[in-house]
């Protein structure tokens, strides 16, 4: 009896439609689970594996191999240095960490694979931000002096140095962090560079970061949508943790409308097919239409939302990011905006540096921009500022690890070969 009932049900068009749709849905669900597990706002997010290094690990190996070449006691190759004045000044402050040290990988990944023209356009300034710089494991190593354009510790009056020592002893990262940021900005201002790139010492940069950044800056200065004087910084790092569905998104704010439109469109389409082609009526009976419109279409519509906003609409090129970017892992400032910002930072004196910069941007009405996809990863999951690991994990470029070394290398070479930036890459 039961078998006969099952057979009878399976002969119904609605049941067949549900079975077929269920099979397709399972395939689609499995694909999404394998494809979108890196999106922190996807239903398929896999927190167990998402913080594993993939591209960063390959890039770290390249970076350390690169620096080792220049750390030989003698017969090391002569490194290309920045011209005077440079197009961009990149500066970072590095401190001794209790556990992992990322400084070598940061510097190596910045310079590894740079074309000589790219390297000549860049001035690299390194500040050892311990008041006793000899505590840092890289202090005095040959590769640092050979690769960087400027390597220094604090060059300040004794009274100011004593105050910095006091900040170190008290672990006052809020004041010292702002001080170091201002110090780096002033160092770069002295080079005469029109662009100033401040980054942290626990990042890994992607192959091709320089030429892609220059393309972004060129579009801001000379492109059809030039923004001269209206933007504060170009962000090379952002985390997807803040790029979620929100009330500002029309289709998220009006989700019931989205479901209604999809279901209504499906109903109108199926009814039209049924009326126009009478032969389909045996298949498209009222129960089949009901199953499609009330079960199948809503299920697949929900699956689209489950994928996550960033996975559906990934960012590309220079985009506005006035709120959700997070942190100061890598910001490029136009020179004309730096001096007023320094004055604001000095006035605030202490606090979260990124929050103060955002406050300044809000006060002045300057736009904040980001270059997508991300050009660097924050690998310092153990913070030098005693932050909880859960806080530093939230500062992670989730999709960065999907980069392929050979793909980025080919993109880098193609951009150098076809670039219209010959006027800046001498």
Coordinates of C-alpha atoms in Angstrom, one line a residue:
X1 CA 0.0 0.0 0.0
X2 CA 2.7 2.4 1.0
X3 CA 4.8 1.5 -2.1
X4 CA 1.8 2.2 -4.3
X5 CA 1.2 5.5 -2.5
X6 CA 4.9 6.5 -3.1
X7 CA 4.6 5.5 -6.8
X8 CA 1.5 7.5 -7.1
X9 CA 3.2 10.6 -5.6
X10 CA 6.2 10.2 -7.8
X11 CA 4.0 10.3 -10.8
X12 CA 2.7 13.8 -9.8
X13 CA 4.5 16.7 -11.7
X14 CA 4.8 18.7 -8.4
X15 CA 6.6 15.8 -6.7
X16 CA 9.0 15.4 -9.6
X17 CA 9.6 19.1 -9.7
X18 CA 10.4 19.1 -6.0
X19 CA 12.8 16.1 -6.3
X20 CA 14.6 17.7 -9.2
X21 CA 14.8 21.1 -7.6
X22 CA 16.0 19.4 -4.3
X23 CA 18.8 17.7 -6.2
X24 CA 19.9 20.9 -7.9
X25 CA 19.7 22.8 -4.6
X26 CA 22.0 20.3 -2.9
X27 CA 24.5 20.7 -5.7
X28 CA 24.3 24.4 -5.5
X29 CA 24.5 24.3 -1.7
X30 CA 27.6 22.1 -1.9
X31 CA 29.2 24.4 -4.4
X32 CA 28.6 27.5 -2.2
X33 CA 30.0 25.6 0.8
X34 CA 33.2 25.0 -1.1
X35 CA 33.4 28.4 -2.8
X36 CA 32.3 30.9 -0.2
X37 CA 33.7 29.6 3.1
X38 CA 36.0 32.6 3.3
X39 CA 33.3 35.2 3.5
X40 CA 32.8 36.1 7.2
X41 CA 29.1 37.0 6.5
X42 CA 28.3 34.0 4.4
X43 CA 26.2 31.1 5.9
X44 CA 29.1 28.9 4.6
X45 CA 31.8 30.7 6.6
X46 CA 34.4 28.2 8.0
X47 CA 36.1 29.8 11.0
X48 CA 38.2 26.7 11.6
X49 CA 40.3 27.1 8.5
X50 CA 39.9 30.7 7.4
X51 CA 43.0 32.0 9.2
X52 CA 45.4 29.6 7.7
X53 CA 48.0 31.2 5.5
X54 CA 47.9 30.2 1.9
X55 CA 49.1 32.9 -0.4
X56 CA 50.7 34.7 2.5
X57 CA 52.8 31.6 3.2
X58 CA 54.1 31.5 -0.4
X59 CA 54.8 35.2 -0.3
X60 CA 56.6 34.9 3.0
X61 CA 58.9 32.3 1.6
X62 CA 59.7 34.6 -1.4
X63 CA 60.3 37.5 0.9
X64 CA 62.7 35.7 3.2
X65 CA 64.6 34.3 0.3
X66 CA 64.9 37.8 -1.2
X67 CA 66.2 39.3 2.1
X68 CA 68.7 36.4 2.6
X69 CA 70.4 37.3 -0.7
X70 CA 71.2 40.8 0.7
X71 CA 72.2 39.5 4.2
X72 CA 75.4 37.8 2.9
X73 CA 78.6 38.9 4.7
X74 CA 80.1 40.0 1.4
X75 CA 79.5 39.8 -2.3
X76 CA 75.8 40.7 -1.9
X77 CA 74.3 42.3 -5.0
X78 CA 73.9 46.0 -5.1
X79 CA 70.3 46.9 -4.3
X80 CA 68.3 49.5 -6.3
X81 CA 67.4 52.5 -4.2
X82 CA 64.8 55.3 -4.5
X83 CA 65.4 58.3 -6.6
X84 CA 65.4 61.9 -5.3
X85 CA 62.7 63.0 -5.0
X86 CA 60.7 59.8 -5.0
X87 CA 57.1 59.4 -6.2
X88 CA 56.1 57.6 -3.0
X89 CA 57.6 57.4 0.5
X90 CA 56.8 54.2 2.3
X91 CA 57.5 54.2 6.1
X92 CA 57.0 51.8 8.9
X93 CA 57.9 51.6 12.6
X94 CA 59.0 48.3 13.9
X95 CA 59.3 47.1 17.5
X96 CA 60.6 44.0 19.2
X97 CA 57.8 41.5 19.6
X98 CA 57.7 38.9 22.4
X99 CA 56.8 36.0 20.1
X100 CA 56.6 36.1 16.3
X101 CA 58.5 38.7 14.3
X102 CA 57.0 39.7 10.9
X103 CA 59.3 42.6 10.1
X104 CA 61.5 40.7 7.6
X105 CA 58.5 39.3 5.8
X106 CA 56.9 42.7 5.6
X107 CA 60.0 44.4 4.2
X108 CA 60.9 41.5 1.9
X109 CA 57.4 41.2 0.4
X110 CA 57.3 45.0 -0.2
X111 CA 60.5 44.9 -2.3
X112 CA 60.6 41.4 -3.7
X113 CA 59.7 41.3 -7.4
X114 CA 59.6 45.1 -7.7
X115 CA 60.8 46.2 -11.2
X116 CA 63.8 48.5 -11.0
X117 CA 61.6 51.4 -12.2
X118 CA 59.1 50.7 -9.4
X119 CA 61.9 50.6 -6.8
X120 CA 63.4 53.9 -8.0
X121 CA 60.0 55.5 -7.6
X122 CA 59.9 54.4 -3.9
X123 CA 61.7 55.7 -0.9
X124 CA 61.6 53.2 2.0
X125 CA 62.1 54.5 5.5
X126 CA 62.4 52.2 8.5
X127 CA 62.1 53.4 12.1
X128 CA 63.2 51.1 14.9
X129 CA 60.6 52.3 17.5
X130 CA 62.2 50.8 20.6
X131 CA 64.1 53.5 22.6
X132 CA 66.8 50.9 22.8
X133 CA 66.9 49.7 19.1
X134 CA 69.4 47.0 19.8
X135 CA 66.6 45.0 21.4
X136 CA 65.1 44.4 18.0
X137 CA 66.4 41.2 16.3
X138 CA 66.9 42.9 13.0
X139 CA 68.9 45.8 14.3
X140 CA 72.3 46.0 12.6
X141 CA 71.5 43.3 10.1
X142 CA 73.1 44.0 6.7
X143 CA 70.0 43.3 4.7
X144 CA 68.0 46.1 6.3
X145 CA 70.7 48.8 5.5
X146 CA 71.2 47.4 2.0
X147 CA 67.6 47.4 1.1
X148 CA 66.0 50.4 2.8
X149 CA 66.7 54.0 1.8
X150 CA 66.6 55.2 5.4
X151 CA 67.1 53.3 8.6
X152 CA 67.1 55.0 12.0
X153 CA 66.0 55.1 15.6
X154 CA 64.6 58.1 17.3
X155 CA 66.5 61.3 16.5
X156 CA 65.0 63.4 19.2
X157 CA 66.2 65.5 22.2
X158 CA 67.1 63.6 25.4
X159 CA 64.1 65.0 27.3
X160 CA 61.7 63.7 24.5
X161 CA 63.5 60.3 24.5
X162 CA 63.1 60.0 28.3
X163 CA 59.3 60.6 27.8
X164 CA 59.3 57.8 25.1
X165 CA 61.0 55.5 27.5
X166 CA 58.4 56.2 30.1
X167 CA 55.6 55.4 27.6
X168 CA 57.3 52.1 26.8
X169 CA 57.6 51.2 30.5
X170 CA 54.0 51.9 31.1
X171 CA 52.9 50.2 27.9
X172 CA 51.1 53.4 26.9
X173 CA 50.5 52.3 23.3
X174 CA 47.8 54.9 22.7
X175 CA 50.2 57.9 23.1
X176 CA 53.3 56.2 21.6
X177 CA 51.4 54.9 18.7
X178 CA 50.2 58.3 17.7
X179 CA 53.7 59.7 18.3
X180 CA 55.2 57.1 16.0
X181 CA 52.7 57.7 13.3
X182 CA 53.4 61.4 13.3
X183 CA 57.1 60.7 13.3
X184 CA 56.8 58.6 10.2
X185 CA 54.7 61.2 8.4
X186 CA 57.2 63.9 9.1
X187 CA 60.1 61.6 7.9
X188 CA 58.3 61.1 4.6
X189 CA 57.4 64.8 4.2
X190 CA 61.1 65.5 4.2
X191 CA 61.6 63.4 1.1
X192 CA 59.4 65.6 -1.0
X193 CA 57.3 62.6 -2.1
X194 CA 53.8 63.5 -3.4
X195 CA 52.4 60.3 -1.9
X196 CA 53.1 58.9 1.6
X197 CA 52.5 55.3 2.4
X198 CA 52.4 54.3 6.1
X199 CA 52.2 50.6 6.9
X200 CA 52.7 48.4 9.9
X201 CA 55.5 45.9 10.4
X202 CA 53.2 42.8 10.5
X203 CA 51.9 42.7 7.0
X204 CA 52.6 40.8 3.8
X205 CA 52.3 42.6 0.5
X206 CA 51.1 41.0 -2.7
X207 CA 53.2 40.7 -5.9
X208 CA 52.3 43.8 -8.0
X209 CA 51.2 46.0 -5.2
X210 CA 53.2 49.0 -6.4
X211 CA 52.1 49.2 -10.0
X212 CA 48.4 48.6 -9.0
X213 CA 48.6 51.3 -6.3
X214 CA 50.2 53.7 -8.9
X215 CA 47.3 52.9 -11.3
X216 CA 44.8 53.7 -8.6
X217 CA 46.6 57.0 -7.7
X218 CA 46.8 57.9 -11.4
X219 CA 43.1 57.5 -11.8
X220 CA 42.5 59.7 -8.8
X221 CA 44.7 62.4 -10.2
X222 CA 44.0 62.2 -13.9
X223 CA 41.1 59.8 -14.6
X224 CA 37.6 60.7 -15.7
X225 CA 36.5 60.7 -12.1
X226 CA 39.5 62.6 -10.7
X227 CA 39.2 63.5 -7.0
X228 CA 42.0 66.0 -6.5
X229 CA 41.9 67.5 -3.1
X230 CA 38.8 65.7 -1.9
X231 CA 40.2 62.4 -0.5
X232 CA 42.3 61.7 2.6
X233 CA 43.8 58.3 1.9
X234 CA 43.8 55.3 -0.3
X235 CA 43.5 52.1 1.8
X236 CA 45.5 49.0 0.6
X237 CA 44.1 46.8 3.3
X238 CA 40.5 46.3 4.5
X239 CA 38.7 43.5 6.2
X240 CA 35.5 42.0 4.9
X241 CA 34.1 41.7 8.5
X242 CA 32.4 45.1 8.0
X243 CA 31.3 44.5 4.4
X244 CA 28.0 42.8 5.3
X245 CA 24.3 43.2 4.3
X246 CA 23.0 46.3 6.0
X247 CA 19.9 48.6 5.9
X248 CA 21.6 50.7 3.3
X249 CA 21.3 47.9 0.8
X250 CA 18.0 48.2 -1.0
X251 CA 17.5 44.5 -1.5
X252 CA 18.4 43.6 2.0
X253 CA 16.3 46.4 3.5
X254 CA 13.4 45.2 1.3
X255 CA 14.0 41.5 1.5
X256 CA 10.2 40.6 1.6
X257 CA 9.9 42.6 -1.6
X258 CA 12.7 40.6 -3.2
X259 CA 11.0 37.3 -2.3
X260 CA 7.6 38.6 -3.5
X261 CA 9.1 39.8 -6.8
X262 CA 10.8 36.5 -7.4
X263 CA 7.8 34.4 -6.5
X264 CA 5.5 36.7 -8.5
X265 CA 7.7 36.7 -11.5
X266 CA 7.9 32.9 -11.4
X267 CA 4.2 32.6 -11.1
X268 CA 3.6 35.0 -14.0
X269 CA 6.1 33.1 -16.2
X270 CA 4.7 29.7 -15.5
X271 CA 1.1 30.8 -16.0
X272 CA 2.0 32.5 -19.3
X273 CA 3.8 29.3 -20.5
X274 CA 0.7 27.2 -19.4
X275 CA -1.7 29.5 -21.4
X276 CA 0.5 29.9 -24.5
X277 CA 1.4 26.3 -24.8
X278 CA -1.6 24.1 -23.8
X279 CA 0.5 20.9 -24.0
X280 CA 2.4 22.0 -20.9
X281 CA -0.7 22.0 -18.7
X282 CA -0.3 18.3 -17.9
X283 CA 3.1 19.2 -16.3
X284 CA 2.3 22.7 -15.1
X285 CA -0.7 21.9 -13.0
X286 CA -1.7 24.1 -10.1
X287 CA 0.2 22.0 -7.6
X288 CA 3.4 22.2 -9.6
X289 CA 3.1 25.9 -10.0
X290 CA 2.4 26.2 -6.2
X291 CA 5.5 24.0 -5.4
X292 CA 7.7 26.1 -7.7
X293 CA 6.5 29.5 -6.5
X294 CA 6.1 28.7 -2.8
X295 CA 9.0 26.4 -2.1
X296 CA 11.6 26.2 -4.9
X297 CA 11.9 29.9 -5.8
X298 CA 12.1 31.0 -2.1
X299 CA 14.7 28.3 -1.3
X300 CA 17.0 29.5 -4.1
X301 CA 16.4 33.2 -3.3
X302 CA 17.4 32.5 0.3
X303 CA 20.5 30.7 -1.0
X304 CA 21.6 33.9 -2.8
X305 CA 21.4 35.9 0.4
X306 CA 23.2 33.2 2.3
X307 CA 26.2 33.6 -0.1
X308 CA 27.0 37.0 1.5
X309 CA 27.1 40.5 0.1
X310 CA 30.8 40.7 -0.6
X311 CA 30.9 37.3 -2.4
X312 CA 28.0 38.5 -4.6
X313 CA 29.4 41.9 -5.3
X314 CA 33.1 41.9 -4.8
X315 CA 34.9 45.3 -4.9
X316 CA 37.2 46.2 -7.7
X317 CA 39.4 49.2 -8.4
X318 CA 39.3 52.4 -6.4
X319 CA 36.1 52.5 -4.3
X320 CA 34.8 54.7 -1.5
X321 CA 35.1 53.2 2.0
X322 CA 34.1 55.9 4.4
X323 CA 33.2 53.7 7.3
X324 CA 34.0 50.0 7.3
X325 CA 37.6 49.6 6.3
X326 CA 39.3 49.3 9.7
X327 CA 42.7 50.0 10.9
X328 CA 46.0 51.4 9.7
X329 CA 47.8 48.4 8.2
X330 CA 48.4 50.3 5.0
X331 CA 47.3 53.8 4.1
X332 CA 48.5 56.0 1.2
X333 CA 48.1 59.8 1.8
X334 CA 48.4 62.6 -0.8
X335 CA 51.1 65.0 0.5
X336 CA 48.8 68.0 0.6
X337 CA 46.6 66.3 3.3
X338 CA 49.4 65.2 5.6
X339 CA 50.4 68.4 7.4
X340 CA 46.8 69.3 8.6
X341 CA 46.3 65.7 9.7
X342 CA 49.6 65.8 11.7
X343 CA 48.3 68.9 13.5
X344 CA 45.1 67.1 14.4
X345 CA 47.0 64.0 15.6
X346 CA 49.3 66.1 17.7
X347 CA 46.3 67.9 19.2
X348 CA 44.6 64.6 20.1
X349 CA 48.0 63.2 21.3
X350 CA 46.7 59.8 22.4
X351 CA 44.2 57.3 21.3
X352 CA 43.6 54.7 18.6
X353 CA 45.4 56.1 15.6
X354 CA 42.9 54.8 13.1
X355 CA 40.0 56.2 15.1
X356 CA 41.6 59.6 15.2
X357 CA 42.3 59.6 11.5
X358 CA 38.6 58.7 10.9
X359 CA 37.5 61.5 13.2
X360 CA 39.7 63.9 11.2
X361 CA 38.2 62.7 8.0
X362 CA 34.6 63.2 9.3
X363 CA 35.5 66.6 10.6
X364 CA 37.0 67.8 7.2
X365 CA 34.5 65.9 5.0
X366 CA 37.3 64.2 3.1
X367 CA 36.5 60.9 1.4
X368 CA 38.3 57.7 2.3
X369 CA 39.1 55.3 -0.5
X370 CA 40.2 51.7 -0.8
X371 CA 42.0 49.8 -3.6
X372 CA 40.3 46.5 -4.3
X373 CA 41.1 43.7 -4.0
X374 CA 43.4 44.1 -1.0
X375 CA 47.1 44.5 -1.7
X376 CA 48.3 43.4 1.7
X377 CA 47.5 41.0 4.5
X378 CA 47.7 41.6 8.2
X379 CA 49.5 38.5 9.4
X380 CA 50.2 39.7 13.0
X381 CA 47.5 37.7 14.7
X382 CA 49.6 38.2 17.9
X383 CA 49.5 41.9 18.4
X384 CA 52.5 44.0 19.7
X385 CA 49.9 46.0 21.7
X386 CA 48.6 43.3 24.0
X387 CA 45.3 43.0 22.1
X388 CA 43.3 39.8 22.4
X389 CA 43.9 37.4 19.6
X390 CA 40.1 37.5 18.8
X391 CA 40.5 41.2 18.2
X392 CA 43.5 40.8 15.9
X393 CA 41.7 38.0 14.0
X394 CA 39.0 40.4 13.0
X395 CA 41.7 42.4 11.2
X396 CA 42.1 39.9 8.4
X397 CA 41.7 40.1 4.6
X398 CA 39.8 36.8 4.2
X399 CA 39.9 36.6 0.4
X400 CA 43.6 37.7 0.1
X401 CA 44.7 34.1 0.8
X402 CA 43.0 33.0 -2.4
X403 CA 45.5 34.8 -4.5
X404 CA 47.6 32.6 -6.8
X405 CA 51.4 33.5 -7.0
X406 CA 51.6 32.8 -10.8
X407 CA 48.5 34.7 -11.5
X408 CA 49.7 37.8 -9.7
X409 CA 53.1 37.5 -11.2
X410 CA 51.6 37.4 -14.7
X411 CA 49.4 40.4 -13.9
X412 CA 52.4 42.3 -12.6
X413 CA 54.4 41.7 -15.7
X414 CA 51.4 42.6 -18.0
X415 CA 50.8 45.9 -16.2
X416 CA 54.4 46.8 -16.4
X417 CA 54.5 46.0 -20.1
X418 CA 51.2 47.9 -20.9
X419 CA 51.2 50.6 -18.3
X420 CA 50.6 54.2 -19.3
X421 CA 52.6 55.3 -16.3
X422 CA 55.9 55.7 -18.1
X423 CA 55.9 59.4 -16.9
X424 CA 56.4 58.2 -13.3
X425 CA 58.3 55.0 -13.9
X426 CA 61.5 56.3 -15.4

